[in-house]
Short mmCIF file of C-alpha atoms in Angstrom, two decimals:
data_model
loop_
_atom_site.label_atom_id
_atom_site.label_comp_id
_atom_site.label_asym_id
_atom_site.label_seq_id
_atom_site.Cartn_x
_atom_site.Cartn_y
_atom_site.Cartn_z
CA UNK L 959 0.00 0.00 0.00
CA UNK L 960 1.13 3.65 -0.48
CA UNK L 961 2.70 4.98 2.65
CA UNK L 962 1.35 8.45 1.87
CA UNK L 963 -1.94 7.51 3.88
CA UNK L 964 -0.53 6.23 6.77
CA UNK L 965 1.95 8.96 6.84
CA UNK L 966 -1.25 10.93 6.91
CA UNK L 967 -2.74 9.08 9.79
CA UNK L 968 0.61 9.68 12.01
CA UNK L 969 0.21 13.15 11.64
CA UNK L 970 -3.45 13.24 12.79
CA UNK L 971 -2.18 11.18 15.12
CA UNK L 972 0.69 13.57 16.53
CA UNK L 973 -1.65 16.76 16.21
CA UNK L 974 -4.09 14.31 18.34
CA UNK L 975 -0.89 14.08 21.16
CA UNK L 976 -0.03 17.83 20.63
CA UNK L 977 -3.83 18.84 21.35
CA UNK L 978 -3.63 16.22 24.43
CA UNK L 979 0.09 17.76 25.92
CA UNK L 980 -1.75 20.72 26.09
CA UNK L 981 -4.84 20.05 26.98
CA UNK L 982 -3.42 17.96 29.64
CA UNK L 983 -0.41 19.81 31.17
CA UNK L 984 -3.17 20.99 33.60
CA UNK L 985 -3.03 17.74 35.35
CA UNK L 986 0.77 17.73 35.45
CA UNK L 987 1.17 20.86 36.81
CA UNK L 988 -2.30 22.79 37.97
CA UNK L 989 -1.78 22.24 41.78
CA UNK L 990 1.96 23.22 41.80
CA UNK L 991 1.07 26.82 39.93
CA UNK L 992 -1.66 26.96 42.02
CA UNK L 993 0.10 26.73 45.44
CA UNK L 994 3.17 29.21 44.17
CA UNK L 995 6.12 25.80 44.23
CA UNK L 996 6.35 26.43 40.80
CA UNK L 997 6.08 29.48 38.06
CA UNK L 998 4.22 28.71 35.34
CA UNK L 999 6.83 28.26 33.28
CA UNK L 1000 9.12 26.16 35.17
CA UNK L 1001 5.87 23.90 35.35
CA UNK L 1002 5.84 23.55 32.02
CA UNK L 1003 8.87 22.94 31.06
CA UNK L 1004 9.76 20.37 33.57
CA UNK L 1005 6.40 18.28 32.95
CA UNK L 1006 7.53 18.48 29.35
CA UNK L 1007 10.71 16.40 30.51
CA UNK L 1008 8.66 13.78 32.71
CA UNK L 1009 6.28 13.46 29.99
CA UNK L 1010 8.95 12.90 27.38
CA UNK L 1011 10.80 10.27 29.58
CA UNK L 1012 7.18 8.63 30.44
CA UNK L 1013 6.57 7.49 27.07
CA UNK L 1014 9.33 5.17 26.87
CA UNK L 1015 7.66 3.24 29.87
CA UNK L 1016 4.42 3.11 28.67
CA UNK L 1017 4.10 0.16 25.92
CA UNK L 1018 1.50 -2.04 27.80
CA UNK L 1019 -0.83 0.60 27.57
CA UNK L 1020 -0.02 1.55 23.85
CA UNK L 1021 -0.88 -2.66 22.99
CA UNK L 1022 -3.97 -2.45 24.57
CA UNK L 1023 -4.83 0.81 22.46
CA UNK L 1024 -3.59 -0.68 19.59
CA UNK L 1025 -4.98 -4.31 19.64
CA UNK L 1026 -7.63 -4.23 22.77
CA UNK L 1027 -10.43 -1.69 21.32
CA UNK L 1028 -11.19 -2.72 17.88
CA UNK L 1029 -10.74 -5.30 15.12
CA UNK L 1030 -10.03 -2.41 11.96
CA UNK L 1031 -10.14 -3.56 9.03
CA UNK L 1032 -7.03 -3.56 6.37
CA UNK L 1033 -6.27 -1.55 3.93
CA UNK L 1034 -7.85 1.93 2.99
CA UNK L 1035 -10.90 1.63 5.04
CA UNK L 1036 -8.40 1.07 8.30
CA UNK L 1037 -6.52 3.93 7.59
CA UNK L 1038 -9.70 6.08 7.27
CA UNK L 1039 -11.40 4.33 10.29
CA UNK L 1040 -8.20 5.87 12.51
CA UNK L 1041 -8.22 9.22 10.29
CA UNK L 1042 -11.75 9.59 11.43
CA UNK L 1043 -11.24 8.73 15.23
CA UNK L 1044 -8.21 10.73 15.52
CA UNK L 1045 -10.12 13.94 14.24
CA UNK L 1046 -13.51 13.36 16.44
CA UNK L 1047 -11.07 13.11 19.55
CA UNK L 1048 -8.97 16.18 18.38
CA UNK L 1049 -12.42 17.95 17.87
CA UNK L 1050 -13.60 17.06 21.21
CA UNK L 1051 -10.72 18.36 22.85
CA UNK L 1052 -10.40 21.80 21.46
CA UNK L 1053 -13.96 21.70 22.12
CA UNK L 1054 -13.73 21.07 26.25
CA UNK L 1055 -10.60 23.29 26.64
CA UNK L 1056 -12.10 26.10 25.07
CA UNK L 1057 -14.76 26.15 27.79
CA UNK L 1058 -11.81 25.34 30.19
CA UNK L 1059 -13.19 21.59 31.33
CA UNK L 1060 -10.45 19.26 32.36
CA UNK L 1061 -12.25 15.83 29.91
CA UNK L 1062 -10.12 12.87 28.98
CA UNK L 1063 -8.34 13.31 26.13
CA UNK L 1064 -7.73 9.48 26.70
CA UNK L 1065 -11.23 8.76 26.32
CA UNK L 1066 -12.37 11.00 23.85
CA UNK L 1067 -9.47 9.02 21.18
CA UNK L 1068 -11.43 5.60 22.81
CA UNK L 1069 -14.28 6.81 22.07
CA UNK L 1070 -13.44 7.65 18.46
CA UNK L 1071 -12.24 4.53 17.80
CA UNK L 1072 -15.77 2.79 18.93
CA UNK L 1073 -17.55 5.23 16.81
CA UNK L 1074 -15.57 5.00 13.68
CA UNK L 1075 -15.49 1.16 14.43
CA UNK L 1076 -19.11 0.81 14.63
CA UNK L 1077 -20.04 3.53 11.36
CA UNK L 1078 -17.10 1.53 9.23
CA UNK L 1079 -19.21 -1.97 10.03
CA UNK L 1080 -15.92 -3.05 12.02
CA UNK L 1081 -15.68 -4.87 15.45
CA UNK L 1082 -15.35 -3.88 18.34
CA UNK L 1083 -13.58 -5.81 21.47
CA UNK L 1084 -16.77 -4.55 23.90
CA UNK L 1085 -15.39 -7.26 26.56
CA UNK L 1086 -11.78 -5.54 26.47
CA UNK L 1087 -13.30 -1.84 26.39
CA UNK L 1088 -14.88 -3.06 29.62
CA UNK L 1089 -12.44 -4.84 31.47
CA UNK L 1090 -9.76 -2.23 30.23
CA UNK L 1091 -11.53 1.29 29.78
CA UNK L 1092 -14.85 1.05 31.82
CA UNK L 1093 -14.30 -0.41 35.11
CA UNK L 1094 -10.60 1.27 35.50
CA UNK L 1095 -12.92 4.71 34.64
CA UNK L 1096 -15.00 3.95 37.07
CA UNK L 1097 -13.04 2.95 39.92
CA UNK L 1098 -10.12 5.53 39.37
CA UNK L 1099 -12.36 8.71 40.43
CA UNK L 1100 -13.59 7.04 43.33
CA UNK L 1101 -9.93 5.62 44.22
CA UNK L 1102 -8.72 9.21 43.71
CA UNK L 1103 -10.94 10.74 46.62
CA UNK L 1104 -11.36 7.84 49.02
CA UNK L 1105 -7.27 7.96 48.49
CA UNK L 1106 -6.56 11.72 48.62
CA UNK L 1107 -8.72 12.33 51.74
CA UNK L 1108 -6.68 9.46 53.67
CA UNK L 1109 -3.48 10.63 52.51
CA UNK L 1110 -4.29 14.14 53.37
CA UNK L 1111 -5.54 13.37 57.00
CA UNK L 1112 -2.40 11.28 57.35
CA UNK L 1113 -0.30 14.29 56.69
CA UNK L 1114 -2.44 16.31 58.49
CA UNK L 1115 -1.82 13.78 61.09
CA UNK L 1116 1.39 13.82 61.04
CA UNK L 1117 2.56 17.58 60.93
CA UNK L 1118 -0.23 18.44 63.31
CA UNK L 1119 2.18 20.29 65.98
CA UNK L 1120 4.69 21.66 63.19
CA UNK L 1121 5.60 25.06 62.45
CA UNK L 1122 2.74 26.14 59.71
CA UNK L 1123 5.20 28.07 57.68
CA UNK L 1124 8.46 25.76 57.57
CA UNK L 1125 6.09 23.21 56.87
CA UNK L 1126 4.23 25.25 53.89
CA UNK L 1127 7.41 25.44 52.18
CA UNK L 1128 8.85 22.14 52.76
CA UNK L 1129 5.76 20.77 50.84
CA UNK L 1130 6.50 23.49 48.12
CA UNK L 1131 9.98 21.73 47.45
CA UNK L 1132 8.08 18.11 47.97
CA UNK L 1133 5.73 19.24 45.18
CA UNK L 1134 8.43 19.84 42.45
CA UNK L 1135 8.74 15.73 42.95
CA UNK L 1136 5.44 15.23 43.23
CA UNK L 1137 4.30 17.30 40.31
CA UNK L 1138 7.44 15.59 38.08
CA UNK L 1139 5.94 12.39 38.82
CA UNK L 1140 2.13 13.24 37.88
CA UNK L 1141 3.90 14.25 34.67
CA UNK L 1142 5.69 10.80 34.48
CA UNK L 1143 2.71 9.08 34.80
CA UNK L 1144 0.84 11.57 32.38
CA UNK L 1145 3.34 10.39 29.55
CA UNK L 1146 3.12 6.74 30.29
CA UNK L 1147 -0.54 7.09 29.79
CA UNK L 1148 -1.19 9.32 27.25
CA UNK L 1149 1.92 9.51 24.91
CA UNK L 1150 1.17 5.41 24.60
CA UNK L 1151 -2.29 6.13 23.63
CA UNK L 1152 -1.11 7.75 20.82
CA UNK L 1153 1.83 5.46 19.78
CA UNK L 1154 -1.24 2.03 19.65
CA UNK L 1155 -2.97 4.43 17.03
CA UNK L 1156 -0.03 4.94 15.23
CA UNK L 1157 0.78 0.87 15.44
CA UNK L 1158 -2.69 0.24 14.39
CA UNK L 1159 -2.51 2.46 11.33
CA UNK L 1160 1.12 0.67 10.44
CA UNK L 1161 -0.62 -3.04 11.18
CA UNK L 1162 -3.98 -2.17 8.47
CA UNK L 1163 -1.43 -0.83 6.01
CA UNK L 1164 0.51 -4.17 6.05
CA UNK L 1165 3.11 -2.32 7.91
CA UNK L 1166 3.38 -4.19 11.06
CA UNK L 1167 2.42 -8.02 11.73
CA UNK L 1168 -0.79 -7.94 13.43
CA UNK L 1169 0.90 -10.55 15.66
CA UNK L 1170 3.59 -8.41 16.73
CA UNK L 1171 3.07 -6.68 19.93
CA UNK L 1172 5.88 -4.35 19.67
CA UNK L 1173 6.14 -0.75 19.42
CA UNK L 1174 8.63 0.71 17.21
CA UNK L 1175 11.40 2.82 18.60
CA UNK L 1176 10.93 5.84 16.20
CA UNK L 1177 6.94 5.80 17.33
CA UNK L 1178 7.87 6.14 20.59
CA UNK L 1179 10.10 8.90 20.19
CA UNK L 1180 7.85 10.66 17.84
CA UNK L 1181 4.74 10.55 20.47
CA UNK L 1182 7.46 11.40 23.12
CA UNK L 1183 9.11 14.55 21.35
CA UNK L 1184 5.20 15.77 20.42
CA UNK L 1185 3.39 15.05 23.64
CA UNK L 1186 6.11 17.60 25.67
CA UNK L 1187 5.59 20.09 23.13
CA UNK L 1188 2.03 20.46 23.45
CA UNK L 1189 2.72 20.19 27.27
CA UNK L 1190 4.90 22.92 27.24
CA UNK L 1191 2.67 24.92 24.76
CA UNK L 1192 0.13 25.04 28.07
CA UNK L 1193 -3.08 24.92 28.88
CA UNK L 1194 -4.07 27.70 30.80
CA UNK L 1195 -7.58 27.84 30.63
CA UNK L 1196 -8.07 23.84 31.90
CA UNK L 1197 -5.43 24.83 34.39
CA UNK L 1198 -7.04 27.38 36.36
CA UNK L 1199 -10.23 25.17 36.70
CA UNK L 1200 -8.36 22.28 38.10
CA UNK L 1201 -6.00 24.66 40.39
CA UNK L 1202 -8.45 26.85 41.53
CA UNK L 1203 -11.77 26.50 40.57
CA UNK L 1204 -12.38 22.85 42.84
CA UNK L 1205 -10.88 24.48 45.80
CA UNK L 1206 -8.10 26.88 46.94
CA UNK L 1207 -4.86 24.54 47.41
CA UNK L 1208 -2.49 24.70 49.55
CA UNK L 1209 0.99 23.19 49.37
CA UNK L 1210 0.20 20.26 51.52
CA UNK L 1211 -2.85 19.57 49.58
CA UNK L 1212 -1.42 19.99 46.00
CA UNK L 1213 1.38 17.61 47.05
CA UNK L 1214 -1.28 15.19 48.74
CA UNK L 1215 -3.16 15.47 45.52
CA UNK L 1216 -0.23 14.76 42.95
CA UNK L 1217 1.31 11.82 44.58
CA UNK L 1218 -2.59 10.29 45.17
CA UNK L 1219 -2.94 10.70 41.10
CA UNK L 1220 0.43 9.68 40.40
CA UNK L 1221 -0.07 6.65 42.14
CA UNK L 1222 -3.20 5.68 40.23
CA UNK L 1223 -1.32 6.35 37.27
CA UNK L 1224 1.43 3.91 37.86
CA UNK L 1225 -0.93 1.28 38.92
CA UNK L 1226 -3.36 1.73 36.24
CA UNK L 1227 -0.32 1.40 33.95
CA UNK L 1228 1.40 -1.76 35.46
CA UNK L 1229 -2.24 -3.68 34.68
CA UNK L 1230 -2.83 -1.94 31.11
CA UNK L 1231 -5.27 0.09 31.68
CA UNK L 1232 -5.60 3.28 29.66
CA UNK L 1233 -7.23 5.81 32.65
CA UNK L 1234 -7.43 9.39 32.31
CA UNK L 1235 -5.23 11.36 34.10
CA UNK L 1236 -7.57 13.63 34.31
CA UNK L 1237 -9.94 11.53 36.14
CA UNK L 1238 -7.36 10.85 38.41
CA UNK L 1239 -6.01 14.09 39.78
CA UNK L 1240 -9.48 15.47 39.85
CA UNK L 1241 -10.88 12.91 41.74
CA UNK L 1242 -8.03 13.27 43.64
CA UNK L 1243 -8.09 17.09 44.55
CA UNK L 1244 -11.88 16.69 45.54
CA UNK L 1245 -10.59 14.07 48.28
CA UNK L 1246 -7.95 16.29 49.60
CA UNK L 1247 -10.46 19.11 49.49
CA UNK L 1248 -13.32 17.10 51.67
CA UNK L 1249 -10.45 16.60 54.20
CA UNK L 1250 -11.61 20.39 54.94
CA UNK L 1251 -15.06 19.98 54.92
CA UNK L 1252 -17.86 19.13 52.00
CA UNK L 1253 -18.26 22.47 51.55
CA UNK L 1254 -14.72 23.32 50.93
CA UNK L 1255 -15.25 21.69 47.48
CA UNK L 1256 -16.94 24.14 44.77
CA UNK L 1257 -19.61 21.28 43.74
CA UNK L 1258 -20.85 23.08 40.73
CA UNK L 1259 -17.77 23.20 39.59
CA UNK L 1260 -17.28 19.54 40.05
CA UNK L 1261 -20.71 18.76 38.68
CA UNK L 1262 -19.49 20.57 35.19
CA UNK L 1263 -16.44 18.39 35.00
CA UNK L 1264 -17.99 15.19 35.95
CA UNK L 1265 -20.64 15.71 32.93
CA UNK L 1266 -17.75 16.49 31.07
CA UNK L 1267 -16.57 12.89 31.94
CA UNK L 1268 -19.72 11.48 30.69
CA UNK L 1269 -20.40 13.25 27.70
CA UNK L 1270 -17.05 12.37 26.57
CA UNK L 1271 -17.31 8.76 24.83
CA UNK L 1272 -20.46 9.42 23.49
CA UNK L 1273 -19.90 13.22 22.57
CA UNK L 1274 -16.22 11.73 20.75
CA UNK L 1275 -18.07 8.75 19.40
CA UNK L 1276 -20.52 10.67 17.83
CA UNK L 1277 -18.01 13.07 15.80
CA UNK L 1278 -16.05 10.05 14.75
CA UNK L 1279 -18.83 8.47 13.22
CA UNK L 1280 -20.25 11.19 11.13
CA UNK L 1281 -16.55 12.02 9.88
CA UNK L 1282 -16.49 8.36 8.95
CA UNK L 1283 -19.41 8.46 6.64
CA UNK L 1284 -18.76 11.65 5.33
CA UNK L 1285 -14.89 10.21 4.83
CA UNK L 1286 -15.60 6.68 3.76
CA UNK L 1287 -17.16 7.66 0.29
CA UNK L 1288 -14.38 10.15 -0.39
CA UNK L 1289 -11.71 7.82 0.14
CA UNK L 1290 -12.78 4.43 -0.57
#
């Protein structure tokens, strides 16, 4: 087959990871802006790192993309099937960061690829979407606050009698680590994501051996490289909802937070699961924030992002298909 179609799909595919780095950095980074351990652009640039480094660990998660989600077909209509999911879930995520709502960008490309599966006639794995996608999203929000609060009343626990400001800016120096790690995590996740599309495209081309579970080194490096830019690009408007707009952080908190979302990650990870990050350090932040009191957390707020979370597969799914059957007569 011509490679000038799946070179095509790659770079849908890396503008998909671009929109994501940005769209995304939030996650990384939100909390440490928020509480003042980091300038902005410090932030940025060292979650760009983390998420560049990430991506090399992050290969289970990239199979299940690739091979756990849907059965595309070969040839032409494959390649458009993954043209069309890659621009529903770059669509839905200019969409939710213009309105500043922190969605999944990991979702919204799952969701894609079920739309475009199901509008292109192809399969779809429904027992590895739920195993994989739907129980991990539901049990990582709930994981993130029943998590957060405990770690935050342990710390509160612990630092109970210590001097409030020493102990302010010690956790402004922890959250460098912490926030470098949520950006780890972020890469292995969502960098991945991106480098199974890019393996699926090269397996319906005749690229790849559908048998072989490998990622190639250049695809990793590609999503790696593209992912930090976008993260470094920023994403200011998701990142003042996240860092301010659940509750007021503090340093404590935001470090409680990151290493409560981090942790998720990494788990979620070691059992190939794609999760959302942003799921995670939501959930998380809305634990650490109850530690306060219910009211401490700006429901509404929350209530906007959690429909944002729902909308997401079917709002992704939905652009995916209609680009497929506008596509699939174009290009077949």
């Amino acid at each position: 087959m011509d490679w000038i179609p799946v070179a095509l799909v790659t770079l849908l595919a890396m503008g998909f990871n671009y929109t994501n780095g940005f769209h995304d950095a939030a996650n990384a980074i939100a909390t440490s802006v928020s509480t003042r351990a980091l300038t902005p652009r410090v932030a940025l640039a060292m979650a760009a790192v983390a998420n560049l480094f990430g991506a090399f660990f992050g290969a289970k998660v990239a199979q299940t993309v690739g091979q756990g989600i849907i059965e595309a077909p070969n040839g032409h209509l494959g390649l458009v099937l993954c043209a069309a999911a890659l621009i529903g879930a770059i669509g839905w995520n200019m969409l939710t960061w213009w309105y500043g709502l922190p969605s999944s960008s990991s979702h919204a490309l799952i969701g894609g690829l079920g739309g475009a599966a199901l509008a292109a006639g192809a399969g779809v794995q429904w027992m590895g979407i739920l195993e994989k996608v739907i129980i991990p999203m539901l049990l990582s929000p709930i994981v993130g606050i029943i998590v957060g609060f405990l770690v935050m009343r342990l710390i509160l626990r612990i630092f109970h009698d210590a001097h409030p400001g020493r102990t302010r800016r010690g956790f402004r120096y922890a959250q460098t680590a912490s926030a470098a790690a949520m950006a780890f995590g972020h890469g292995m996740q969502d960098a991945a994501k991106t480098a199974g599309v890019v393996v699926l495209a090269l397996t319906v081309a005749g690229y790849q051996d559908g048998g072989d579970q490998s990622i190639p080194l250049w695809v990793l490096v590609m999503s790696a490289v593209v992912i930090s830019m976008g993260t470094y690009a920023g994403g200011w408007r998701i990142m003042r909802t996240l860092g301010r707009g659940i509750i007021h952080l503090d340093p404590p908190q935001g470090f409680a937070a990151e290493v409560t979302a981090a942790s998720i990650l990494y788990v979620a990870t070691a059992l190939r699961a794609p999760i959302s990050t942003t799921h995670a350090i939501t959930s998380a932040i809305m634990g650490v924030g109850a530690t306060k009191s219910l009211k401490a957390v700006r429901w509404g707020v929350a209530k906007n992002i959690v429909g944002a979370w729902v909308f997401t597969f079917p709002g992704a799914g939905l652009s995916a298909a209609i680009l497929m059957w506008v596509l699939r007569p174009i290009f077949i």
